[in-house]
N, CA, C and O atoms as a MOPAC input file, in Angstrom:
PM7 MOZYME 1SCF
protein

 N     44.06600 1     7.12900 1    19.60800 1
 C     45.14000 1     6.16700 1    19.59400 1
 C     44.86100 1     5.10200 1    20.65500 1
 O     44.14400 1     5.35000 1    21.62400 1
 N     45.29200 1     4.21400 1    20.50800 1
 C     44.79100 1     2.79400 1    21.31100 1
 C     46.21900 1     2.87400 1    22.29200 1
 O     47.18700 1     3.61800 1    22.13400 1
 N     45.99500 1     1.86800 1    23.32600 1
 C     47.36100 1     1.73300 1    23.93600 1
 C     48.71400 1     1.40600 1    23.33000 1
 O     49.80400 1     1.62300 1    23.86200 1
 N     48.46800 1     0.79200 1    22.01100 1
 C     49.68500 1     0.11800 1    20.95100 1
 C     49.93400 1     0.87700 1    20.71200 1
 O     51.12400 1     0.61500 1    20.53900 1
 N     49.78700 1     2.53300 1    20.33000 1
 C     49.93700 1     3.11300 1    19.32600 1
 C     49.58300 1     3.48900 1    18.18300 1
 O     50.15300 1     4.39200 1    17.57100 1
 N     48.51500 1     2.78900 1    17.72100 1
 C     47.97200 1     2.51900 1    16.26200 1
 C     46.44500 1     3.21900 1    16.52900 1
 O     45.69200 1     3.02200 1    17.48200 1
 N     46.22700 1     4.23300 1    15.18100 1
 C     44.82500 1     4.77000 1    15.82100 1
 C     43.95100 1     3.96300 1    15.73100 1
 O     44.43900 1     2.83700 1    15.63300 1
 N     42.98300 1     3.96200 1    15.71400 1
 C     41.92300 1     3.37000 1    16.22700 1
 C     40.40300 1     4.05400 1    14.85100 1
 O     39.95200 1     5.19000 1    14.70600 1
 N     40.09400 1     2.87500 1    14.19700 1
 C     39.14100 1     2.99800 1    13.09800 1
 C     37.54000 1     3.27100 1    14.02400 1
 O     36.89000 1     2.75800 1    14.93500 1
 N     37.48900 1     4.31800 1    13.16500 1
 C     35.97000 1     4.86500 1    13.46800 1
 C     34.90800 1     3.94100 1    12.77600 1
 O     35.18900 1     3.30600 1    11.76000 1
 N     33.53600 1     3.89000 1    13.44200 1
 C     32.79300 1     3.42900 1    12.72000 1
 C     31.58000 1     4.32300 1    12.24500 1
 O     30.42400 1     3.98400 1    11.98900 1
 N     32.39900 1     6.01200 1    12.19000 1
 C     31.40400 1     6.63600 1    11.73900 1
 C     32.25800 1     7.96100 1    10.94200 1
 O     33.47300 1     8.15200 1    10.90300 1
 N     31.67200 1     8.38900 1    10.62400 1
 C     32.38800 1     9.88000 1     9.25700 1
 C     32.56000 1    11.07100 1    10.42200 1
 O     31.53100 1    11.52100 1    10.92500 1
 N     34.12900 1    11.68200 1    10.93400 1
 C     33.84200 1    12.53900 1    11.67800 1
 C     33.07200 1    13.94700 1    11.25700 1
 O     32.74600 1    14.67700 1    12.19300 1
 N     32.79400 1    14.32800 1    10.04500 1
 C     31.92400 1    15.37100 1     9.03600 1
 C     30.64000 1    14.40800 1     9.15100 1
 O     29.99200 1    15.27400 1     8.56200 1
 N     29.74500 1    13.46200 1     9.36300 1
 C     28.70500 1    13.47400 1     9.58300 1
 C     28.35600 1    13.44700 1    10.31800 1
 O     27.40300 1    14.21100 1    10.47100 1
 N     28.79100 1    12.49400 1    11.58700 1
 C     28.40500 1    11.99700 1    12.76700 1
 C     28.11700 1    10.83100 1    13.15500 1
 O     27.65900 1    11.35300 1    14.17100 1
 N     27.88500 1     9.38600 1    13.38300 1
 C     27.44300 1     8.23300 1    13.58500 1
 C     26.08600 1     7.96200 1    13.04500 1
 O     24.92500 1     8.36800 1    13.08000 1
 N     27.02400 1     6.86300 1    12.41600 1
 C     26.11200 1     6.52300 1    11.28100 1
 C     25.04500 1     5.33500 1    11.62900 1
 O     25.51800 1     4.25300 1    11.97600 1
 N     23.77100 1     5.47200 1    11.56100 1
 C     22.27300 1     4.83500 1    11.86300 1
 C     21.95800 1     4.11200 1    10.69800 1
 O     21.40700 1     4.61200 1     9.71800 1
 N     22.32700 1     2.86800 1    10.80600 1
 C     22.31400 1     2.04100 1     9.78700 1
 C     20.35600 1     1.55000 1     9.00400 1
 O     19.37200 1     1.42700 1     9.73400 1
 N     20.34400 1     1.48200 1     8.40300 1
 C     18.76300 1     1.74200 1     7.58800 1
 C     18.17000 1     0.15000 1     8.63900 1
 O     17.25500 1     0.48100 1     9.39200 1
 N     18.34400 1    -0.55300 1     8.69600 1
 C     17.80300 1    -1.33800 1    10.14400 1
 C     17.39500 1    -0.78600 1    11.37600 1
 O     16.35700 1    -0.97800 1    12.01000 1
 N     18.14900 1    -0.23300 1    11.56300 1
 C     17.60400 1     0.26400 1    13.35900 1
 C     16.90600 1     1.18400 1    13.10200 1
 O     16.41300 1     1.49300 1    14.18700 1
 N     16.36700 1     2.13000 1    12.02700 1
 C     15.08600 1     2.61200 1    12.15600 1
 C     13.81600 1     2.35000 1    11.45200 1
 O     12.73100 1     2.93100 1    11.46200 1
 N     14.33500 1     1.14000 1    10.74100 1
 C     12.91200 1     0.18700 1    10.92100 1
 C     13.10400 1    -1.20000 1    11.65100 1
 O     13.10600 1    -2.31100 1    11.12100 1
 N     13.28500 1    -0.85100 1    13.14700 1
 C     13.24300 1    -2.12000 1    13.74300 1
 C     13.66000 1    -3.28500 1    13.73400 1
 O     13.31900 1    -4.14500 1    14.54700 1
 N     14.61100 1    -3.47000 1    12.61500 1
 C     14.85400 1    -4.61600 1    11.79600 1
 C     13.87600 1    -5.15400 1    10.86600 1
 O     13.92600 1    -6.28800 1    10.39000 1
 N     13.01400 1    -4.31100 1    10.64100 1
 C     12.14600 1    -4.70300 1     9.45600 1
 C     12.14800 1    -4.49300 1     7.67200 1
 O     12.22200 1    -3.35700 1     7.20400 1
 N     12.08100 1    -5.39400 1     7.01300 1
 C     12.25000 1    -5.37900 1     6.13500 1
 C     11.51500 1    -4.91300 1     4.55800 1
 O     11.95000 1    -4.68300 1     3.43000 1
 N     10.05200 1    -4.93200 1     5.27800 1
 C      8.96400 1    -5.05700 1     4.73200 1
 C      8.02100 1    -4.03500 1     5.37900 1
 O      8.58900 1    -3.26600 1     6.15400 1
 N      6.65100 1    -3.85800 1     5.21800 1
 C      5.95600 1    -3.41400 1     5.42800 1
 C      4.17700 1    -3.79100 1     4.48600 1
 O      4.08200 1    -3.56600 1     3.27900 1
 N      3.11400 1    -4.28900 1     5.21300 1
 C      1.97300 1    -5.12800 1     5.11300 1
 C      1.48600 1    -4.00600 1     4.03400 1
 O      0.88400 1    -4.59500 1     3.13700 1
 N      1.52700 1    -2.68000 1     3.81100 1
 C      0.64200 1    -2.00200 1     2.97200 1
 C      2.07600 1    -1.77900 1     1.61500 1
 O      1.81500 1    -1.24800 1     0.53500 1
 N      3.11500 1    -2.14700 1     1.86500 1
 C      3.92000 1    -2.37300 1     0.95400 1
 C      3.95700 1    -2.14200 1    -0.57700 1
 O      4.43000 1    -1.37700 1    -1.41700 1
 N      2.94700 1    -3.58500 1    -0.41500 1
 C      2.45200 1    -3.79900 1    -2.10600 1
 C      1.91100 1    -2.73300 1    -2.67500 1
 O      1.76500 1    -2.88700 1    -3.88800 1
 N      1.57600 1    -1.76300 1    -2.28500 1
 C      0.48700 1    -0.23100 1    -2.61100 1
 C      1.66800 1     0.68500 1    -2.85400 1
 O      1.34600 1     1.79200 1    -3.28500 1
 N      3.18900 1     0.43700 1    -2.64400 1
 C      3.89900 1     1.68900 1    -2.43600 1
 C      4.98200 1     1.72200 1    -3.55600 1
 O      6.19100 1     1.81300 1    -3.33800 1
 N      4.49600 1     1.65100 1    -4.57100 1
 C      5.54600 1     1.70100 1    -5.74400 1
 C      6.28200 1     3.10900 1    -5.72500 1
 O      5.86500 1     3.94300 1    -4.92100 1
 N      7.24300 1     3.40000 1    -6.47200 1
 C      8.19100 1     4.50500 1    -6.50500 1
 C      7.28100 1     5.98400 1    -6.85500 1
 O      7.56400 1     7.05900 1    -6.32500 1
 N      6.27600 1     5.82000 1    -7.73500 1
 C      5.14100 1     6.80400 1    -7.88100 1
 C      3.97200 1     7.20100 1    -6.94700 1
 O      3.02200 1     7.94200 1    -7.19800 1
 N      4.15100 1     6.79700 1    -6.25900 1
 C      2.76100 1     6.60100 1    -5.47800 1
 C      3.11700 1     7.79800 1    -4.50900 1
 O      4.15000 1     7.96400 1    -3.86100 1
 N      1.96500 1     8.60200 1    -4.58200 1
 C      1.92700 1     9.60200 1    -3.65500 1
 C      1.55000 1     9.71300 1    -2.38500 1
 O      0.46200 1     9.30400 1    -1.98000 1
 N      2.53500 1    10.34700 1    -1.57000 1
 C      2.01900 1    10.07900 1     0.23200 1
 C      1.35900 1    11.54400 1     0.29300 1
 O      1.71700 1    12.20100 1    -0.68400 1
 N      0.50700 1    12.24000 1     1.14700 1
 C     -0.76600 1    12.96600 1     1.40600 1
 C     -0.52700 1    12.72300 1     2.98300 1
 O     -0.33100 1    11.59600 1     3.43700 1
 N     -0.56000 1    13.82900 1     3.73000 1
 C     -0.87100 1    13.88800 1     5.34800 1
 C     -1.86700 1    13.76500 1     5.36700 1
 O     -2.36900 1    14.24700 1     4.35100 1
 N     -2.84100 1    13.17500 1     6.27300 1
 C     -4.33000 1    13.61300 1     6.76100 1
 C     -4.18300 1    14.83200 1     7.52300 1
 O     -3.40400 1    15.36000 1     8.31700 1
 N     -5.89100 1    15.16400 1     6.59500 1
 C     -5.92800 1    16.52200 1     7.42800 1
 C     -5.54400 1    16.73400 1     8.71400 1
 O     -4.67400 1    17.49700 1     9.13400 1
 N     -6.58900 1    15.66600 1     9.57300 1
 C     -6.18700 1    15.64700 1    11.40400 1
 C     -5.19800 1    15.19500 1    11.42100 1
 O     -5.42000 1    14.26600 1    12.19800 1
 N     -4.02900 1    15.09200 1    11.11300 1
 C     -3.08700 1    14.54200 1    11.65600 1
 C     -2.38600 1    15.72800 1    12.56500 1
 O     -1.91600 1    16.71400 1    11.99600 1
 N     -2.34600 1    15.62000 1    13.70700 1
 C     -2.17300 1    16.30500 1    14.51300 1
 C     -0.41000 1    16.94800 1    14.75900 1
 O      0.15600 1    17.03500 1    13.67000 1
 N      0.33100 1    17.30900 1    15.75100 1
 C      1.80700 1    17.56100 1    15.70600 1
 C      2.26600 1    16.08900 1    16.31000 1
 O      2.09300 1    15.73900 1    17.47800 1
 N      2.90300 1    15.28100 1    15.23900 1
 C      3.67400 1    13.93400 1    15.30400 1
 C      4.69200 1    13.81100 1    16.11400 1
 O      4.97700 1    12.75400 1    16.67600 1
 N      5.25800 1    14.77600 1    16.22500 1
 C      6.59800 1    15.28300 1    17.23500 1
 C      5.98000 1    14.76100 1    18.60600 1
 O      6.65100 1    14.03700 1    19.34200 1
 N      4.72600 1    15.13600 1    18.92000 1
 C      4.41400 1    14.60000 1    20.18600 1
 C      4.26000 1    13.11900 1    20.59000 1
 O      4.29200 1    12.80200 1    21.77900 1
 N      4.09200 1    12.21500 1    19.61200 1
 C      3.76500 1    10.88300 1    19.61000 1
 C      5.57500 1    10.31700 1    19.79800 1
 O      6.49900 1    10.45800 1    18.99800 1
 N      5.56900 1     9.72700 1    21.03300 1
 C      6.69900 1     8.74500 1    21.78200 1
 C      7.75200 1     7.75700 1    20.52900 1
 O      8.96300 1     7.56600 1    20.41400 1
 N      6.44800 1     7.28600 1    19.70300 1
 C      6.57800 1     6.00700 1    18.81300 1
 C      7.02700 1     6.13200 1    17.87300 1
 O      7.45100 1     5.26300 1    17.11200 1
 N      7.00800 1     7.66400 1    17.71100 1
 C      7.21000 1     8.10200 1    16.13600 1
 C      8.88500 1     8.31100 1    16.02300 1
 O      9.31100 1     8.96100 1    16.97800 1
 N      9.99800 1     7.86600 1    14.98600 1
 C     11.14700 1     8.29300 1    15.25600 1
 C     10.97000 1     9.82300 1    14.32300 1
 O      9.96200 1    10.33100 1    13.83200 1
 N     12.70500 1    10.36600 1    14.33600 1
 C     12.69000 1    11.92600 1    13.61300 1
 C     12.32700 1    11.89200 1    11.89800 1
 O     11.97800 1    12.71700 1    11.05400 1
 N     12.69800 1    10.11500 1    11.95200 1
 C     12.24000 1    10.61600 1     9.77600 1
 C     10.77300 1     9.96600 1     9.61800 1
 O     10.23700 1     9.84700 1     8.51600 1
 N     10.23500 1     9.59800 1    10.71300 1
 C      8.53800 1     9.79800 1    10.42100 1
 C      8.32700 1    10.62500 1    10.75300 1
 O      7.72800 1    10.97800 1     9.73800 1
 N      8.22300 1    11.69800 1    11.56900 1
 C      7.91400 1    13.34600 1    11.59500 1
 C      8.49200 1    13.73800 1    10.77100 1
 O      7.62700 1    14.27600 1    10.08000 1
 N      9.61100 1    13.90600 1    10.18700 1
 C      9.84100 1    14.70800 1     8.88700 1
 C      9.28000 1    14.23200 1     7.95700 1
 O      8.98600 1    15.08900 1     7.12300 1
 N      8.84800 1    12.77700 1     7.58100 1
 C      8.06700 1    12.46800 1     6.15000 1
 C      6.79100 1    12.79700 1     6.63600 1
 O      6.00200 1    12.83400 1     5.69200 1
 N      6.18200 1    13.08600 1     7.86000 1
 C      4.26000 1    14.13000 1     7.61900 1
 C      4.83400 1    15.33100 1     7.13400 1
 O      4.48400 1    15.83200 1     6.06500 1
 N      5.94000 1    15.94700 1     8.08000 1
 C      6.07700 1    17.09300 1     7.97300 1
 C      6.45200 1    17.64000 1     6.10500 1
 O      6.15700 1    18.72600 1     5.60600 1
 N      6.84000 1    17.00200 1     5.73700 1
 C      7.02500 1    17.45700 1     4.20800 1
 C      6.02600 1    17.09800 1     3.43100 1
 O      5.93000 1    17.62400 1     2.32200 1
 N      4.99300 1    16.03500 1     3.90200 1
 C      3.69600 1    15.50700 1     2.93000 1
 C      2.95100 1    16.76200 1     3.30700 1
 O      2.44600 1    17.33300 1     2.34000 1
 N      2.72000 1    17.45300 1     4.74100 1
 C      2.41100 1    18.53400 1     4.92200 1
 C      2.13600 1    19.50700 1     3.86500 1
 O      1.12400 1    20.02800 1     3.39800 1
 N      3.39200 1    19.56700 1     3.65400 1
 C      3.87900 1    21.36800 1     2.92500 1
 C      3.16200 1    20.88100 1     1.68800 1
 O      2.16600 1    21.56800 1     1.46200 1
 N      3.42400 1    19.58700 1     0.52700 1
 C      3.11300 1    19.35500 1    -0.83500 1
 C      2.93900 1    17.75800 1    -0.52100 1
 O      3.53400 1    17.13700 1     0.36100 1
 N      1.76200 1    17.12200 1    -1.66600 1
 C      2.17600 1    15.37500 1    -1.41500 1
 C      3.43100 1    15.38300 1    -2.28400 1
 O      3.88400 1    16.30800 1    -2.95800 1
 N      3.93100 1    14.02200 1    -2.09800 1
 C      5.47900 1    13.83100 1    -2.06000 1
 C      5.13100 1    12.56500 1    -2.87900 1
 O      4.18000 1    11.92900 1    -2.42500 1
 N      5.73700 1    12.05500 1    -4.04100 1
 C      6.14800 1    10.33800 1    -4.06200 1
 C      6.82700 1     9.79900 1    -3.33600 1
 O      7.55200 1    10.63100 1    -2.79000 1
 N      7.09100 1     8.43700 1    -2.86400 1
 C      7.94300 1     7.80400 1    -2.45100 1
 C      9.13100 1     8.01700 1    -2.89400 1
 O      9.88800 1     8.26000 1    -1.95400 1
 N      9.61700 1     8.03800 1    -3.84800 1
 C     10.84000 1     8.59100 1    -4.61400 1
 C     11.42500 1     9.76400 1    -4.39300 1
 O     12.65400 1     9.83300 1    -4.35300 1
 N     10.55100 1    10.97500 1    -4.19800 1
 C     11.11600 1    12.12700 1    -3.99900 1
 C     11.18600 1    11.73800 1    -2.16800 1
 O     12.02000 1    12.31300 1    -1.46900 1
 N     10.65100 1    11.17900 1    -1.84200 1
 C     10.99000 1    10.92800 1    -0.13500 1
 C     12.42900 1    10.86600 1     0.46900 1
 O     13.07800 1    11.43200 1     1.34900 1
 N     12.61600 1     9.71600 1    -0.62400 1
 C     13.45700 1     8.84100 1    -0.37300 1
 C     14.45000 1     9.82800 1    -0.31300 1
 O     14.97800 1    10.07600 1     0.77100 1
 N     14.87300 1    10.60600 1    -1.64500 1
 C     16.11300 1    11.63800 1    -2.00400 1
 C     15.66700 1    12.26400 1    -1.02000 1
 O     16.45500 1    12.18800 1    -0.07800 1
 N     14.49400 1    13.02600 1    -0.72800 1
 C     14.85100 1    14.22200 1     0.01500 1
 C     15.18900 1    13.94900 1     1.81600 1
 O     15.66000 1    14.67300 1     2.69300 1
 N     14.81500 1    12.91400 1     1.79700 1
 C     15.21300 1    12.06600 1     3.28700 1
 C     17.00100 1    11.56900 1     3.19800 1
 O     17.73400 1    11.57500 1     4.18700 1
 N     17.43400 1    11.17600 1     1.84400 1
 C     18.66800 1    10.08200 1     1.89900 1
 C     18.52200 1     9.04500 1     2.25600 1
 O     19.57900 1     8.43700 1     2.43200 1
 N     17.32600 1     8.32700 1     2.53500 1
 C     17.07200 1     6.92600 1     2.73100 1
 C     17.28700 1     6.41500 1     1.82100 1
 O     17.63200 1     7.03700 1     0.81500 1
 N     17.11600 1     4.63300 1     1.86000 1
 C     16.89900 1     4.00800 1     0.57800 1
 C     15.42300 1     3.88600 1     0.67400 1
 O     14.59700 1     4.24100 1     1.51600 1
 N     15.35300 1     3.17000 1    -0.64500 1
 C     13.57400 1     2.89800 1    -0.92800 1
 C     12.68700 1     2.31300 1    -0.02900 1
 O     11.59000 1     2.71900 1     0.35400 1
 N     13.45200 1     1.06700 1     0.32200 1
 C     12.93400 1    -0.37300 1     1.18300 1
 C     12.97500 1     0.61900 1     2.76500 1
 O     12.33300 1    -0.00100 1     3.61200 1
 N     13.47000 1     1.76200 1     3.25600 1
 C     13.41700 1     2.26200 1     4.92900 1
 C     11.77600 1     2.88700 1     4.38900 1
 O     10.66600 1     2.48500 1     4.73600 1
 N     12.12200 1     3.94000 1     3.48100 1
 C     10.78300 1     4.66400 1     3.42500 1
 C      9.29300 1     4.06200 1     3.09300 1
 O      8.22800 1     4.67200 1     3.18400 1
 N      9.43300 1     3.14600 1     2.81900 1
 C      8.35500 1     2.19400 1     2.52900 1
 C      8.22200 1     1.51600 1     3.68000 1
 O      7.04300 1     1.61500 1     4.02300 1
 N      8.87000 1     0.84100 1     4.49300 1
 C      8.48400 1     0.76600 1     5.87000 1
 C      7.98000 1     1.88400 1     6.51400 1
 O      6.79400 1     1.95100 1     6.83600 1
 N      8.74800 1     2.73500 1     6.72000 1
 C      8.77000 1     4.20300 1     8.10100 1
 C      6.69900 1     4.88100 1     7.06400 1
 O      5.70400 1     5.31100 1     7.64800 1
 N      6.82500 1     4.73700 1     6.05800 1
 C      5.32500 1     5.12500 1     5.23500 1
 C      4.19700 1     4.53400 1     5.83100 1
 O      3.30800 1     5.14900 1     6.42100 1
 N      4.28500 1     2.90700 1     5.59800 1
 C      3.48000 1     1.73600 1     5.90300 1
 C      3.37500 1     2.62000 1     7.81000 1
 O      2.33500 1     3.18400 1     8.15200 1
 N      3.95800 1     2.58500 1     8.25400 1
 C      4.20000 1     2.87300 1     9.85200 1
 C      2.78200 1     3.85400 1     9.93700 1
 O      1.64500 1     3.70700 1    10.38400 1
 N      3.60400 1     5.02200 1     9.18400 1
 C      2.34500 1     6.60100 1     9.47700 1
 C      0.59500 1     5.92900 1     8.47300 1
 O     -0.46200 1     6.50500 1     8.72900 1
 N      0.61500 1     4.84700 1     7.52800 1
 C     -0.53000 1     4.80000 1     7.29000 1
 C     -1.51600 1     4.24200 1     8.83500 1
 O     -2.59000 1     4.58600 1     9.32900 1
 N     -0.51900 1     3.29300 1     9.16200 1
 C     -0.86800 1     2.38400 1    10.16500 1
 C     -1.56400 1     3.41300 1    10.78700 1
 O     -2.78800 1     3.52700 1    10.84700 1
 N     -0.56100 1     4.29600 1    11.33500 1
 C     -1.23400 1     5.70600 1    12.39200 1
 C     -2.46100 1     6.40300 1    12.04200 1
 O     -3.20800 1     7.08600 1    12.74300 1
 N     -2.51300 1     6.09100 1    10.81800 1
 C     -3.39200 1     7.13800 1    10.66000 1
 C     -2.95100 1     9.03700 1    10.05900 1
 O     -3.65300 1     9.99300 1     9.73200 1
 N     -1.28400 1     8.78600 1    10.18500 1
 C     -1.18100 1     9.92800 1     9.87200 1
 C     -1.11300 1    10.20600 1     8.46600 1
 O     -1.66600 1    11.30100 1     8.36000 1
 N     -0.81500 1     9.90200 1     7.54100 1
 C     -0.89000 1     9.58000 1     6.40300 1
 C     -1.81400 1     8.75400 1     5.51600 1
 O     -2.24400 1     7.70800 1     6.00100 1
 N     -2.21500 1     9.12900 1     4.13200 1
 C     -2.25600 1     8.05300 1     3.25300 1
 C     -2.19600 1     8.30100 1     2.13700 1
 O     -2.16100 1     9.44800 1     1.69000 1
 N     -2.15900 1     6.76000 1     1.15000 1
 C     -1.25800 1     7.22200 1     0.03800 1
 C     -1.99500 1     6.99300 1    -1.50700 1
 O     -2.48400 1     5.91200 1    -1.83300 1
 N     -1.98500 1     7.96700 1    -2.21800 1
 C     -2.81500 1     7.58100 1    -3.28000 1
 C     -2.25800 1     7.33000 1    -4.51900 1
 O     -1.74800 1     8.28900 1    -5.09900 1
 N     -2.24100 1     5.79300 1    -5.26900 1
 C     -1.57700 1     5.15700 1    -6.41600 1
 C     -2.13000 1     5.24900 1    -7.47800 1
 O     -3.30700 1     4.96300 1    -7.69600 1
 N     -1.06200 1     5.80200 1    -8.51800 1
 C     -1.40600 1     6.29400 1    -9.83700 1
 C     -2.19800 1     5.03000 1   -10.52400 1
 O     -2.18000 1     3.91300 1   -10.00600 1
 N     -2.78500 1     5.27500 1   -11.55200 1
 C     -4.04000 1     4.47200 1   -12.27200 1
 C     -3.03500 1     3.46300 1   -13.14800 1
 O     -2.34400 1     3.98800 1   -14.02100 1
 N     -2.95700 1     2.20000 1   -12.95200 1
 C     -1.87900 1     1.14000 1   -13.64300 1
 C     -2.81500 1     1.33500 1   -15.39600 1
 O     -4.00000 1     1.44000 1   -15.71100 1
 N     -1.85100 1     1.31200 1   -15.96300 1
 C     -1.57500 1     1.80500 1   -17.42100 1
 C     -3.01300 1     0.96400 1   -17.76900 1
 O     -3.92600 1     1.59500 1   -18.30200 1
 N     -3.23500 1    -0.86800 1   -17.36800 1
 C     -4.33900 1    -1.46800 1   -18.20500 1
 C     -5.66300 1    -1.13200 1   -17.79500 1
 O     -6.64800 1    -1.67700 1   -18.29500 1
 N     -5.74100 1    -0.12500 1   -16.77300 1
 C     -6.81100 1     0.52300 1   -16.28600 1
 C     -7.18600 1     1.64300 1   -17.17200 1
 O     -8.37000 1     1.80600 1   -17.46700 1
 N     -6.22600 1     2.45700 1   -17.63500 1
 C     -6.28500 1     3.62200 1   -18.74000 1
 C     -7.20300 1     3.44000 1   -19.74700 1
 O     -6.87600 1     2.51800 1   -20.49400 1
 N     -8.54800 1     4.15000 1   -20.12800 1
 C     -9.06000 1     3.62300 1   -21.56200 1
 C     -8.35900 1     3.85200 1   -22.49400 1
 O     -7.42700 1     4.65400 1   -22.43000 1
 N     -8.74400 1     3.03700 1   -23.78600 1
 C     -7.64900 1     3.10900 1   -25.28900 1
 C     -8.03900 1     4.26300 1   -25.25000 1
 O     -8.98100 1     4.86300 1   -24.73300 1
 N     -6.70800 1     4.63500 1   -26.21200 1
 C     -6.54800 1     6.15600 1   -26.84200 1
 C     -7.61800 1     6.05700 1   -28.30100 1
 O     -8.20500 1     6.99700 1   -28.83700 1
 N     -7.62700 1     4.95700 1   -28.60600 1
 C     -8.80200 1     5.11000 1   -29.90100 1
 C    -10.32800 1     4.96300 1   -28.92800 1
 O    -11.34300 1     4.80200 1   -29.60700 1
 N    -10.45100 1     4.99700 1   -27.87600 1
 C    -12.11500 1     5.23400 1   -27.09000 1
 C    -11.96800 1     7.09400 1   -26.80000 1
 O    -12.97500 1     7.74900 1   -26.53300 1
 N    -11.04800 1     7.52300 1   -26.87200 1
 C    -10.92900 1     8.84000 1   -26.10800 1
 C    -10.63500 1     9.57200 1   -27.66100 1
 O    -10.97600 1    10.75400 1   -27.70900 1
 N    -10.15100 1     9.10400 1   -28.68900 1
 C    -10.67800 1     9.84100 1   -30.14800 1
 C    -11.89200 1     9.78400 1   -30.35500 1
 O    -12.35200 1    10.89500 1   -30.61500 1
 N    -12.89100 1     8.68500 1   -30.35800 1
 C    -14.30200 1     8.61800 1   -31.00500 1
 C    -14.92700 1     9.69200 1   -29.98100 1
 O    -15.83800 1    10.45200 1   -30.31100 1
 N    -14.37100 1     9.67300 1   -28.76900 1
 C    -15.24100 1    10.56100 1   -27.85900 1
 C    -15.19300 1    11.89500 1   -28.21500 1
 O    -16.33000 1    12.32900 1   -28.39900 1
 N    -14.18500 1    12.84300 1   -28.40900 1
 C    -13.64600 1    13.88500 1   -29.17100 1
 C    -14.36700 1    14.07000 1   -30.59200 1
 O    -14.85500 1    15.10800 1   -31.03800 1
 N    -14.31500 1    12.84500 1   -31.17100 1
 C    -14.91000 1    12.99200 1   -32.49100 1
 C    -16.16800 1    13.39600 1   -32.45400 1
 O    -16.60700 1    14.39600 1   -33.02300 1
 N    -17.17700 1    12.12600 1   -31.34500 1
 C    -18.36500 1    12.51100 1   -31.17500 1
 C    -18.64300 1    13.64700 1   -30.45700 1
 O    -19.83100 1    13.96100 1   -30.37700 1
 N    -17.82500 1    14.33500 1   -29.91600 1
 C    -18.32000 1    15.90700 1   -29.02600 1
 C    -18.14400 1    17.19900 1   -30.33200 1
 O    -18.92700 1    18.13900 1   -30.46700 1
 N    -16.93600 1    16.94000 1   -31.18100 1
 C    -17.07200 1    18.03900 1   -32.38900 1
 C    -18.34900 1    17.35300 1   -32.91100 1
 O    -19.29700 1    18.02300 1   -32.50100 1
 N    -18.82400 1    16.21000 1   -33.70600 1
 C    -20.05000 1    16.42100 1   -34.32700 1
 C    -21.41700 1    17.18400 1   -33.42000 1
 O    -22.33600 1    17.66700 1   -34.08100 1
 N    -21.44500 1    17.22200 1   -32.45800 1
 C    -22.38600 1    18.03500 1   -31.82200 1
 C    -22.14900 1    19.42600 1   -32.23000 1
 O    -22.86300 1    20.32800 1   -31.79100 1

């Protein structure tokens, strides 16, 4: 209650705790330079050496938890995102961050006009039964 009488509006959920708005843990950044590489499919992979992240100063708690879960299985960006509660645009920064490090990297599915035709991958079939 304020001195008036009138309570006084929170700016956070007393069942969650104060709320860390998707800015302040990317710096105010919006973007990220390896970006363009990080579509919703694209799989993040720990490096092997990547050592315990927890120890690095620089690192906040949802870049140690995104090695720590590329760890266990690689992850898409997508499943990051849900299993973090971020939005897309934090994890694609806080990602870009751990490639930077070195702790991570990320490997992007084969874009569809890269795929050979499905009629080159019949004749091939065809030609392996005539053998």
């Amino acid at each position: 209650m304020s001195a008036d009488g009138q309570a006084r509006s929170h700016w956070f959920d007393d069942e969650a705790g104060p709320v860390v708005r998707p800015y302040a843990m990317t710096r105010g950044r919006t973007s990220h330079a390896a970006q363009h590489r990080l579509d919703l499919i694209a799989v993040v992979v720990t490096e092997p050496h990547a050592g315990d992240p927890e120890r690095d100063p620089t690192l906040s708690p949802e870049h140690v938890e995104i090695v720590g879960l590329c760890r266990d299985a690689p992850q898409s960006v997508a499943e990051l995102s849900a299993e973090l509660d971020l939005p897309i645009g934090v994890v694609r920064v806080l990602i870009g961050d751990l490639v930077d490090a070195g702790l991570v990297h990320v490997n992007r599915p084969v874009p569809p006009a890269e795929l050979p035709d499905e009629s080159i991958l019949r004749d091939v079939i065809s030609g392996l039964r005539a053998l």
